[in-house]
C-alpha atoms as a PDB file:
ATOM      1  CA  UNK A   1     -14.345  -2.367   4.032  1.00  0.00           C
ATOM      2  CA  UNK A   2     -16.078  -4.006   7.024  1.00  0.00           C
ATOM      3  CA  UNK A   3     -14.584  -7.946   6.897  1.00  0.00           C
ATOM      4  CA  UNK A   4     -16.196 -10.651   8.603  1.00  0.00           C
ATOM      5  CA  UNK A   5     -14.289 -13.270  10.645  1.00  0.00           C
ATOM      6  CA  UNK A   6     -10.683 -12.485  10.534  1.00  0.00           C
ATOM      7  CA  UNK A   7      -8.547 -15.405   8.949  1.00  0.00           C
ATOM      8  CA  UNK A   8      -6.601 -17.343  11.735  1.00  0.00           C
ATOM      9  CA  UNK A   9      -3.490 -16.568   9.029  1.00  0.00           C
ATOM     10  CA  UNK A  10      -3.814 -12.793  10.254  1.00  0.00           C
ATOM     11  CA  UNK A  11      -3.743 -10.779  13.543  1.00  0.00           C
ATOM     12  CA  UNK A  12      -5.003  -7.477  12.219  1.00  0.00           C
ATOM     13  CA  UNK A  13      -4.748  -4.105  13.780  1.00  0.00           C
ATOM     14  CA  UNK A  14      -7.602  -2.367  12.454  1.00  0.00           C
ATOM     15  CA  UNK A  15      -6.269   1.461  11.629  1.00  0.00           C
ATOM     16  CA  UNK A  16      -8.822   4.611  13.456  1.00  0.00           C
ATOM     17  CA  UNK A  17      -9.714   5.297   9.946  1.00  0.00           C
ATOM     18  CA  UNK A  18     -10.471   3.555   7.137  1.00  0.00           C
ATOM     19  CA  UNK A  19      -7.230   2.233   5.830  1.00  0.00           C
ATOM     20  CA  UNK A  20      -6.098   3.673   2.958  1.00  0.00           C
ATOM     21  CA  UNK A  21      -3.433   0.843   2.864  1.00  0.00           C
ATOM     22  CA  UNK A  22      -2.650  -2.754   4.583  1.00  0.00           C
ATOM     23  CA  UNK A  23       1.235  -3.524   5.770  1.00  0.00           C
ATOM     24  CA  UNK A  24       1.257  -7.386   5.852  1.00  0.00           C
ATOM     25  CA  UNK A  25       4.365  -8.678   8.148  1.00  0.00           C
ATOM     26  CA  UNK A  26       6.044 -11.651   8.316  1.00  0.00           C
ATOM     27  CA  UNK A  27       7.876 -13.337  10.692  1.00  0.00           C
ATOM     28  CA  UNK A  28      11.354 -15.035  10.931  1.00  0.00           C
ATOM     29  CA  UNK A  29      11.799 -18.586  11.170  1.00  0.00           C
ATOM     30  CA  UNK A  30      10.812 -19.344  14.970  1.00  0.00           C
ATOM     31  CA  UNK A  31       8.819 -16.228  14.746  1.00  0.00           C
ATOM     32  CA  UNK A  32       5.070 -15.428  15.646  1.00  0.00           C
ATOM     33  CA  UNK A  33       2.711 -12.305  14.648  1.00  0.00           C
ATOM     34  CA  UNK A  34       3.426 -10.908  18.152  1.00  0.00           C
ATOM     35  CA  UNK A  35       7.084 -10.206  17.205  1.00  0.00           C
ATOM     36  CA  UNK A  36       5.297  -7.085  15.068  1.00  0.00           C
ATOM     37  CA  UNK A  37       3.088  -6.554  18.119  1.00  0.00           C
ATOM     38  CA  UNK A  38       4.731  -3.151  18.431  1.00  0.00           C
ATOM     39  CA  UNK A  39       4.274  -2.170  15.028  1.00  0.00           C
ATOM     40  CA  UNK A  40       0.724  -2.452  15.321  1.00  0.00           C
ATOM     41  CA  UNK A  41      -0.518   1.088  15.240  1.00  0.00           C
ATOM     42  CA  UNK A  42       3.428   2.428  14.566  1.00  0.00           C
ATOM     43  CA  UNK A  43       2.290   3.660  10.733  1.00  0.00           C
ATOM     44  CA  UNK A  44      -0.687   6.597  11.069  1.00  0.00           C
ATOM     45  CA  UNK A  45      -4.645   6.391  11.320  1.00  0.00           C
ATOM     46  CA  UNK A  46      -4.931   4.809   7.825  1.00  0.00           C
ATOM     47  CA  UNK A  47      -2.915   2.062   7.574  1.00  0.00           C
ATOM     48  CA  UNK A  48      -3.697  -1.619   8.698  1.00  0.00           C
ATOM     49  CA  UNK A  49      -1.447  -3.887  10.025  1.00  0.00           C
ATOM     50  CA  UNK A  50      -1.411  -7.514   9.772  1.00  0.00           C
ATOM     51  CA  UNK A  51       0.558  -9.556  11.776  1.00  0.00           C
ATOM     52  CA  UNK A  52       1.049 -13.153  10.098  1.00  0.00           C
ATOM     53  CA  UNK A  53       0.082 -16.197  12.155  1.00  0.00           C
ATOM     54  CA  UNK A  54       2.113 -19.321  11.082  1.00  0.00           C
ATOM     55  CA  UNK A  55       0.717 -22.724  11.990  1.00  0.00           C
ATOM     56  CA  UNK A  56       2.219 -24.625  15.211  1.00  0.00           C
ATOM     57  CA  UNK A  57       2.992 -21.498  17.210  1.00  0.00           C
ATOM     58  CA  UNK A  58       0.791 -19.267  19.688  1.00  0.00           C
ATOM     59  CA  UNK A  59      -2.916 -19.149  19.129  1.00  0.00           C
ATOM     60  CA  UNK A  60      -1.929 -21.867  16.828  1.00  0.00           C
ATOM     61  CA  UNK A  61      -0.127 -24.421  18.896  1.00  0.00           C
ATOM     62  CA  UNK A  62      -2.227 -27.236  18.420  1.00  0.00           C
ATOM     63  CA  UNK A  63      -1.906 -27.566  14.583  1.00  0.00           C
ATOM     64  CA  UNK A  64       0.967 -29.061  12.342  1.00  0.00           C
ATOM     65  CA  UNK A  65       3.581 -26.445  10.876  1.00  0.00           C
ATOM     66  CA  UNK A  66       4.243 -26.622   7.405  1.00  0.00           C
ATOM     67  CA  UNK A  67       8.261 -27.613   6.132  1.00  0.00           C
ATOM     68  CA  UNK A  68       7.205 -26.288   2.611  1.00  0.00           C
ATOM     69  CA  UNK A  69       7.976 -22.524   2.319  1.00  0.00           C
ATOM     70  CA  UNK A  70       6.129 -22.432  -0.998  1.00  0.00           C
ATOM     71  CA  UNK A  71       2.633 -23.884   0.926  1.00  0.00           C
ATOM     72  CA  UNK A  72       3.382 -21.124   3.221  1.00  0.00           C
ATOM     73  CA  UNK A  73       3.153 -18.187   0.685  1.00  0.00           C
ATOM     74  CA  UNK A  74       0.136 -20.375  -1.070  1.00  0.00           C
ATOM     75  CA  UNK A  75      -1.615 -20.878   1.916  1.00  0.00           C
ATOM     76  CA  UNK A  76      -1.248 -16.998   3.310  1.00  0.00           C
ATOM     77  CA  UNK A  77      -1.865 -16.057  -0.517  1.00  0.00           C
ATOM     78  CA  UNK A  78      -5.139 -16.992  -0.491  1.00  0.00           C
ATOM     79  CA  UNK A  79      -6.165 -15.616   2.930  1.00  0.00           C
ATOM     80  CA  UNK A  80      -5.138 -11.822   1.461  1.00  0.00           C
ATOM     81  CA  UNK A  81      -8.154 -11.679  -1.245  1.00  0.00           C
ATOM     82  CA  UNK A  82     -10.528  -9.884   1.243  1.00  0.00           C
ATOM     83  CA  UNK A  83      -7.823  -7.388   2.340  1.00  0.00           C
ATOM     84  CA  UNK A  84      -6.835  -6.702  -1.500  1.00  0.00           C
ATOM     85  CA  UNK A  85      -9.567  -3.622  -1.354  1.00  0.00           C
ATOM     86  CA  UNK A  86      -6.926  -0.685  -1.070  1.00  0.00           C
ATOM     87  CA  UNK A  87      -3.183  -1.220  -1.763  1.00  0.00           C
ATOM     88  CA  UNK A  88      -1.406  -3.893   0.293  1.00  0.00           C
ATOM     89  CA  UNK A  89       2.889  -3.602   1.801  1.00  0.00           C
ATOM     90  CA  UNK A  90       4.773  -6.187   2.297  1.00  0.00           C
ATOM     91  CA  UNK A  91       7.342  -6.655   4.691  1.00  0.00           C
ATOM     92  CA  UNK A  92       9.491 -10.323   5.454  1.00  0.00           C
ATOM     93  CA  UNK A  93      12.568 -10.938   7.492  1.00  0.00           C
ATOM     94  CA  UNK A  94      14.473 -13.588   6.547  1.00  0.00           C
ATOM     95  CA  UNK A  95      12.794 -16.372   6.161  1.00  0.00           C
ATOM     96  CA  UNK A  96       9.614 -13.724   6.136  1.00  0.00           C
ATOM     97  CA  UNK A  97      11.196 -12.222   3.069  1.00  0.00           C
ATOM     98  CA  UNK A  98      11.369 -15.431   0.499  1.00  0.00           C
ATOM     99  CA  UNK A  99       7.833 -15.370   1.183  1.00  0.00           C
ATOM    100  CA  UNK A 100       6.918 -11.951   0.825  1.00  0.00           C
ATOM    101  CA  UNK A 101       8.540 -12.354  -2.239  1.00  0.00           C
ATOM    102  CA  UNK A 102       6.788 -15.953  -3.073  1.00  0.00           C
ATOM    103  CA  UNK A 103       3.482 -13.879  -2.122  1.00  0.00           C
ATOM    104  CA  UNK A 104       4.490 -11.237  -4.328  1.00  0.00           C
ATOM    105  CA  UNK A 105       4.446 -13.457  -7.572  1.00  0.00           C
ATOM    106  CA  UNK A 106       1.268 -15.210  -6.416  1.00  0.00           C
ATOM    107  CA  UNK A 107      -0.545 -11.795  -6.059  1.00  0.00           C
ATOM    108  CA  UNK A 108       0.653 -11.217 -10.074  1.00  0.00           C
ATOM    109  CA  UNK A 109      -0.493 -14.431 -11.197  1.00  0.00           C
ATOM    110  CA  UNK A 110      -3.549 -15.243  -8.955  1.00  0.00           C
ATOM    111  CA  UNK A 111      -5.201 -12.122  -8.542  1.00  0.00           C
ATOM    112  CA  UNK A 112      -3.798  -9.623 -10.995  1.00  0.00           C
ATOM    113  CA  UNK A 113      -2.384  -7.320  -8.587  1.00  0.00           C
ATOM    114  CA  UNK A 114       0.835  -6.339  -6.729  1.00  0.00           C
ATOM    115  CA  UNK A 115       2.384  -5.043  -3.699  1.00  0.00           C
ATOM    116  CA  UNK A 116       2.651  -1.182  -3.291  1.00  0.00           C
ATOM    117  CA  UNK A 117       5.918  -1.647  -2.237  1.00  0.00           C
ATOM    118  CA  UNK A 118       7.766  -5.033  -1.248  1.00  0.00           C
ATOM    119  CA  UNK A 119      10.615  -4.318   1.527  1.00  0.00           C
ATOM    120  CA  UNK A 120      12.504  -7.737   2.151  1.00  0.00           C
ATOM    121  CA  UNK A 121      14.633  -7.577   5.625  1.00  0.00           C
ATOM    122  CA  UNK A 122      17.713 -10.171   6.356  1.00  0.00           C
ATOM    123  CA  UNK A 123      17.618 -12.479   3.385  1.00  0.00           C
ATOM    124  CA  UNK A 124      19.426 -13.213  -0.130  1.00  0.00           C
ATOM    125  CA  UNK A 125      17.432 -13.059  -3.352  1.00  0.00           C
ATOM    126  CA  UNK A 126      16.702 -16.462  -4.435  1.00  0.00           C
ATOM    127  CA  UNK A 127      19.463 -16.825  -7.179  1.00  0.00           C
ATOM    128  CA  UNK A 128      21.799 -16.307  -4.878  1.00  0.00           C
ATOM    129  CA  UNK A 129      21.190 -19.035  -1.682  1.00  0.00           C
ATOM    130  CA  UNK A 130      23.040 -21.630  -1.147  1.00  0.00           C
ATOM    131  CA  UNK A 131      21.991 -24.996   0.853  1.00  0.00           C
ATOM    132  CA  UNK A 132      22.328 -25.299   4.461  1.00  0.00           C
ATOM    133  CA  UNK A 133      21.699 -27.571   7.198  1.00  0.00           C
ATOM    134  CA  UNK A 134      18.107 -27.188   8.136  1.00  0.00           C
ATOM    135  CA  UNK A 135      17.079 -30.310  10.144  1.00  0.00           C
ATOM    136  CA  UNK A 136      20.009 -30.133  12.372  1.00  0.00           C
ATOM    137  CA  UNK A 137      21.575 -33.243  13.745  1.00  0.00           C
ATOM    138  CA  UNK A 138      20.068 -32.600  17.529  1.00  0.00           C
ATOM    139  CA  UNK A 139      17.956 -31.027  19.267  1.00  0.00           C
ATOM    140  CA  UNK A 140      20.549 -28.725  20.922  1.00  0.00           C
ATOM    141  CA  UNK A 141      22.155 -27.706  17.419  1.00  0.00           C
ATOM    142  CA  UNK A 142      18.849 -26.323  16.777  1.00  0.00           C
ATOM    143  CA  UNK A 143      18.883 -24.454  19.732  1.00  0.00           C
ATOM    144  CA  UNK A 144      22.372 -23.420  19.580  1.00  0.00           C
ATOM    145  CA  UNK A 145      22.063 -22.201  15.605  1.00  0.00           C
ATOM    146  CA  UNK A 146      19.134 -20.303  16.790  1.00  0.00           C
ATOM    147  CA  UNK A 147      20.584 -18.943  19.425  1.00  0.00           C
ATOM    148  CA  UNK A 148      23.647 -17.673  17.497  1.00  0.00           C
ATOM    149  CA  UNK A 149      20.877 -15.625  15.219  1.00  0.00           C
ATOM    150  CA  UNK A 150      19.502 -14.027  18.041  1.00  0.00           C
ATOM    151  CA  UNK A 151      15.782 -13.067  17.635  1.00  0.00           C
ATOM    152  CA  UNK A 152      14.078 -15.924  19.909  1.00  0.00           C
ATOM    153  CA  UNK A 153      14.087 -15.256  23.983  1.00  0.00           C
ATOM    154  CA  UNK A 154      17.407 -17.426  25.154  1.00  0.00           C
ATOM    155  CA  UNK A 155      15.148 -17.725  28.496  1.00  0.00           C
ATOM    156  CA  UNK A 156      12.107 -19.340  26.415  1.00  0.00           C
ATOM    157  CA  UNK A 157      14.773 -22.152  24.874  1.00  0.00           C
ATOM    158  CA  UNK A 158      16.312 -22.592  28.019  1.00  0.00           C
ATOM    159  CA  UNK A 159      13.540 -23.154  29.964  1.00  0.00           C
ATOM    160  CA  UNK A 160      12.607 -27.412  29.093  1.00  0.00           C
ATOM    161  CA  UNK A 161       8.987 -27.051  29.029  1.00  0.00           C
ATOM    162  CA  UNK A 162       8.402 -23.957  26.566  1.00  0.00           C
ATOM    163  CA  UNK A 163      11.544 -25.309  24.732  1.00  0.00           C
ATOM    164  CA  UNK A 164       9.296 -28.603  23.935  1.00  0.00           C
ATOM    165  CA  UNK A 165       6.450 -26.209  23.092  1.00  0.00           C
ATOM    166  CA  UNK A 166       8.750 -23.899  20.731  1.00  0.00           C
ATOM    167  CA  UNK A 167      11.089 -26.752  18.974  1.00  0.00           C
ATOM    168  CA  UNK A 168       8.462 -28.147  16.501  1.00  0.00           C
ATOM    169  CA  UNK A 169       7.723 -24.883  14.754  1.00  0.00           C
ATOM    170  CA  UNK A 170      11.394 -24.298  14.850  1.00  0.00           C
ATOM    171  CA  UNK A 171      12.520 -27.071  13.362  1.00  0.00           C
ATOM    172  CA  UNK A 172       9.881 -27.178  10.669  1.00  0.00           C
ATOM    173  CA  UNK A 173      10.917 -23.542   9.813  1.00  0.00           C
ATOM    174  CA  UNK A 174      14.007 -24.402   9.108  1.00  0.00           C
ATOM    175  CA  UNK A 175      13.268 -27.331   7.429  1.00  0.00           C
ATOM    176  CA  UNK A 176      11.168 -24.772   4.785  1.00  0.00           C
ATOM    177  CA  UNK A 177      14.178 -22.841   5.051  1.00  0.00           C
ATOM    178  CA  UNK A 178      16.647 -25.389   3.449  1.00  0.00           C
ATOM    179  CA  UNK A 179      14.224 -27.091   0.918  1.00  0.00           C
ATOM    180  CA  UNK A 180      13.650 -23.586  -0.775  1.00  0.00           C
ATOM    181  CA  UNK A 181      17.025 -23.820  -2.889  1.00  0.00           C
ATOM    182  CA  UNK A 182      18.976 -21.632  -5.220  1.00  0.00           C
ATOM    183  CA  UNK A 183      17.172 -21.116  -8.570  1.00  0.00           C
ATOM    184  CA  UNK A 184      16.741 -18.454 -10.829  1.00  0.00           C
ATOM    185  CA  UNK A 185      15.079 -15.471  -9.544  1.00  0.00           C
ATOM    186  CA  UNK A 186      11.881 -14.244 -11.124  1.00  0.00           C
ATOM    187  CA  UNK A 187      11.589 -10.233 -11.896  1.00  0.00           C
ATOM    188  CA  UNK A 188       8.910  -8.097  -9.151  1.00  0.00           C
ATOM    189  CA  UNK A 189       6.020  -6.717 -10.273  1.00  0.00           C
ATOM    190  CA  UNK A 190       6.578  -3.770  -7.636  1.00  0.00           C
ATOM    191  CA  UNK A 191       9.024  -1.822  -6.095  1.00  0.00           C
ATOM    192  CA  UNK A 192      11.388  -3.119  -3.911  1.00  0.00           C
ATOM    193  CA  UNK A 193      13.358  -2.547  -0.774  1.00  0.00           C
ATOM    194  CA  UNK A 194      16.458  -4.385   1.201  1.00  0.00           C
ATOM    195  CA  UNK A 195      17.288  -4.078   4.412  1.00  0.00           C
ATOM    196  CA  UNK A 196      19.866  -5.134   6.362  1.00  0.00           C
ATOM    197  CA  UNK A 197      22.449  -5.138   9.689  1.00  0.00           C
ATOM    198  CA  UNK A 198      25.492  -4.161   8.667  1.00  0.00           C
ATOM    199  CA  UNK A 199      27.137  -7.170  10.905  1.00  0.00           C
ATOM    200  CA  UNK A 200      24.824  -9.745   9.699  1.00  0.00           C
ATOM    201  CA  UNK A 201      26.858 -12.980  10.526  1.00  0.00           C
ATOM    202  CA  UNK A 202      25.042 -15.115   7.422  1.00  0.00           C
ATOM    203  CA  UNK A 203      23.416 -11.978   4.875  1.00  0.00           C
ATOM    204  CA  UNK A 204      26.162  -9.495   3.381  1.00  0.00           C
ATOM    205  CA  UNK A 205      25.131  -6.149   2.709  1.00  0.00           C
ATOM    206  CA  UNK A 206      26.132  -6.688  -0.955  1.00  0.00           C
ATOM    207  CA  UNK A 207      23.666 -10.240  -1.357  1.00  0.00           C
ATOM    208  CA  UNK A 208      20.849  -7.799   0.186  1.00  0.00           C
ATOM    209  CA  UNK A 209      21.684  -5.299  -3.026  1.00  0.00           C
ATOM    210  CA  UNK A 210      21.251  -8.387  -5.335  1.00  0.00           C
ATOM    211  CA  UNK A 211      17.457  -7.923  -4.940  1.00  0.00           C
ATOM    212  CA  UNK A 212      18.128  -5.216  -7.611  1.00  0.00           C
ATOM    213  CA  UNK A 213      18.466  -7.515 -10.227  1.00  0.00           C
ATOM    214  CA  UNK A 214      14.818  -8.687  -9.799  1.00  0.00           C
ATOM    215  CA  UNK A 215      13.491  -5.254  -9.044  1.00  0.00           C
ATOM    216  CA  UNK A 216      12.901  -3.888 -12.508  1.00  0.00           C
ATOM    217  CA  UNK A 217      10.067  -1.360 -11.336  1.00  0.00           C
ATOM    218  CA  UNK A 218      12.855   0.059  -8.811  1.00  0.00           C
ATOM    219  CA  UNK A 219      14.783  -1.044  -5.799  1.00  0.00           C
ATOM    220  CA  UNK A 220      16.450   0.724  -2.860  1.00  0.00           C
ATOM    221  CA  UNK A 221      18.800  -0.267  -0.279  1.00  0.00           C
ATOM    222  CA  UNK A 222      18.785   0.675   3.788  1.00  0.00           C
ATOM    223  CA  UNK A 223      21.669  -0.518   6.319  1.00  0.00           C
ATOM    224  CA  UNK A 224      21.053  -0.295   9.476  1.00  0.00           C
ATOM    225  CA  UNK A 225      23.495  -1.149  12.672  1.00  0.00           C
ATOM    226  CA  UNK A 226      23.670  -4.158  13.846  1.00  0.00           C
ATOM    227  CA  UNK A 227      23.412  -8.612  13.379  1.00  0.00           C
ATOM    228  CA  UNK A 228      20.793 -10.348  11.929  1.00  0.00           C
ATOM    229  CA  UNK A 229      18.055  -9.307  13.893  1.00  0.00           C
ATOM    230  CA  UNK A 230      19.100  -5.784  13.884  1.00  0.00           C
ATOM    231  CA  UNK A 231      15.294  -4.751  13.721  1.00  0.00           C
ATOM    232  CA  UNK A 232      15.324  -5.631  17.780  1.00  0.00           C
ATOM    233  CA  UNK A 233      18.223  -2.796  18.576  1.00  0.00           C
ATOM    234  CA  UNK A 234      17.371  -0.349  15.289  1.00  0.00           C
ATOM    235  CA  UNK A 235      13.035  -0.566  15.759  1.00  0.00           C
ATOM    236  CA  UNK A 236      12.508   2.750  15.554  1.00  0.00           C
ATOM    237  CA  UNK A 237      14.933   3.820  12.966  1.00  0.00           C
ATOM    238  CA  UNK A 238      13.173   0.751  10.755  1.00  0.00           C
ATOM    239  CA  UNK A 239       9.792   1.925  11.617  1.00  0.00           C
ATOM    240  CA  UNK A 240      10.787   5.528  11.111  1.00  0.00           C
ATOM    241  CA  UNK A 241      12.028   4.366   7.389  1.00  0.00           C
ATOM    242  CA  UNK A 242       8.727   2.114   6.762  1.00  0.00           C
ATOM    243  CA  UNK A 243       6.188   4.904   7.646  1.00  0.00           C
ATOM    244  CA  UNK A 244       7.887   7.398   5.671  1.00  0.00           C
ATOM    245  CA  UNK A 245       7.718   4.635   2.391  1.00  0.00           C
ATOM    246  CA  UNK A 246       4.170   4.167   3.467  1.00  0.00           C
ATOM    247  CA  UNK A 247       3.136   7.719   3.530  1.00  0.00           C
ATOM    248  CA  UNK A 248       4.582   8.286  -0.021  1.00  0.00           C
ATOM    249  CA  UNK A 249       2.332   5.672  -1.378  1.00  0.00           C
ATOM    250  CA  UNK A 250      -0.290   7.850  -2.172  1.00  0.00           C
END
């Protein structure tokens, strides 16, 4: 459908045809919408991509990041209502994935609807987390823990001036990241899928498979080589595996 100005929640990558379906991505903690840059056009002629925009970061620099994961989903939620015109896809890593997932039970109870399909990368269902340090005693914790994940340029943290630009939305990520405690997880409306590195330092293959238990409309699993961010090293095995989900929703 033609839209008229674009949300500053998405960066969209309008498909050659009229999409027949929207893949909504979002990012890690620390992460932007130009991490999925190269997914972009990655999925056929008829499917959409948008990129999600977090406050306090890029294009969005100048504003306050939210430390609430929950006003996250809420807030990117209720951007999505124009796009809900042909079936939406969801994909989240890590800290992306609770809120796919947060956005997934919003869609049910807002709007009626649900994902097509709901693929949740690098993160454990929320019955199964456990509290961690989010606030980090120091600046160069932060950096270090970040670091140790892999996923954010080591060159854009070591450098002091984009480091001072970066550490705000980092910081408030992982704030959100902490706060959103262990509780008991409530069922999907939609299929689901995990994926994971098989040498993710922090997310065992076997918490990824816990997603199961709140995937009653179906769930399967995909391990891929590699750490937490294995999506860098495995991109076009993980593409290859989303476009083929994408072209069975039909």
């Amino acid at each position: 459908m033609p839209l008229g100005t674009d949300s500053i929640w998405l960066r969209r990558y309008p498909s050659a045809q009229a999409p027949r379906l929207r893949l909504l991505c979002l990012p890690h903690a620390g992460g932007s919408a130009s991490f999925f840059h190269s997914w972009g056009h990655a999925f056929g002629d008829d499917v959409e991509v948008l990129a999600v925009r977090y406050p306090g970061r890029q294009e969005r620099i100048g504003e306050e990041p939210l430390t609430v994961l929950e006003d996250l989903a809420a807030a990117i939620t209720g951007e999505l209502e124009p796009y809900l015109d042909v079936p939406l896809a969801v994909f989240g890593h890590s800290m992306g994935a609770s809120i796919g997932y947060e956005i997934a039970l919003r869609l049910a109870e807002r709007h009626g609807t649900a994902p097509a399909l709901l693929m949740l990368s690098g993160r454990k269902p929320p019955h199964l987390l456990t509290p961690r340090t989010a606030a980090f005693g120091s600046e160069a914790d932060l950096v270090e823990e970040v670091k140790r994940l892999g996923g954010t340029d080591s060159a854009l943290l070591d450098d002091e001036d984009l480091r001072e630009l970066v550490l705000p939305a980092l910081r408030a990520d992982f704030a959100a990241v902490s706060t959103y405690t262990a509780r008991p997880g409530v069922p999907l409306p939609c299929p689901v899928v995990g994926y994971v590195g098989d040498s993710d330092p922090d997310v065992a293959v076997p918490a990824v498979a816990a997603w199961a238990q709140l995937a009653p409309r179906g769930f399967a699993l995909r391990v891929l080589p590699g750490g937490h961010f294995y999506l860098l090293d495995r991109q076009a095995e993980l593409v290859g595996d989303i476009r083929a989900r994408l072209a069975a929703q039909r």
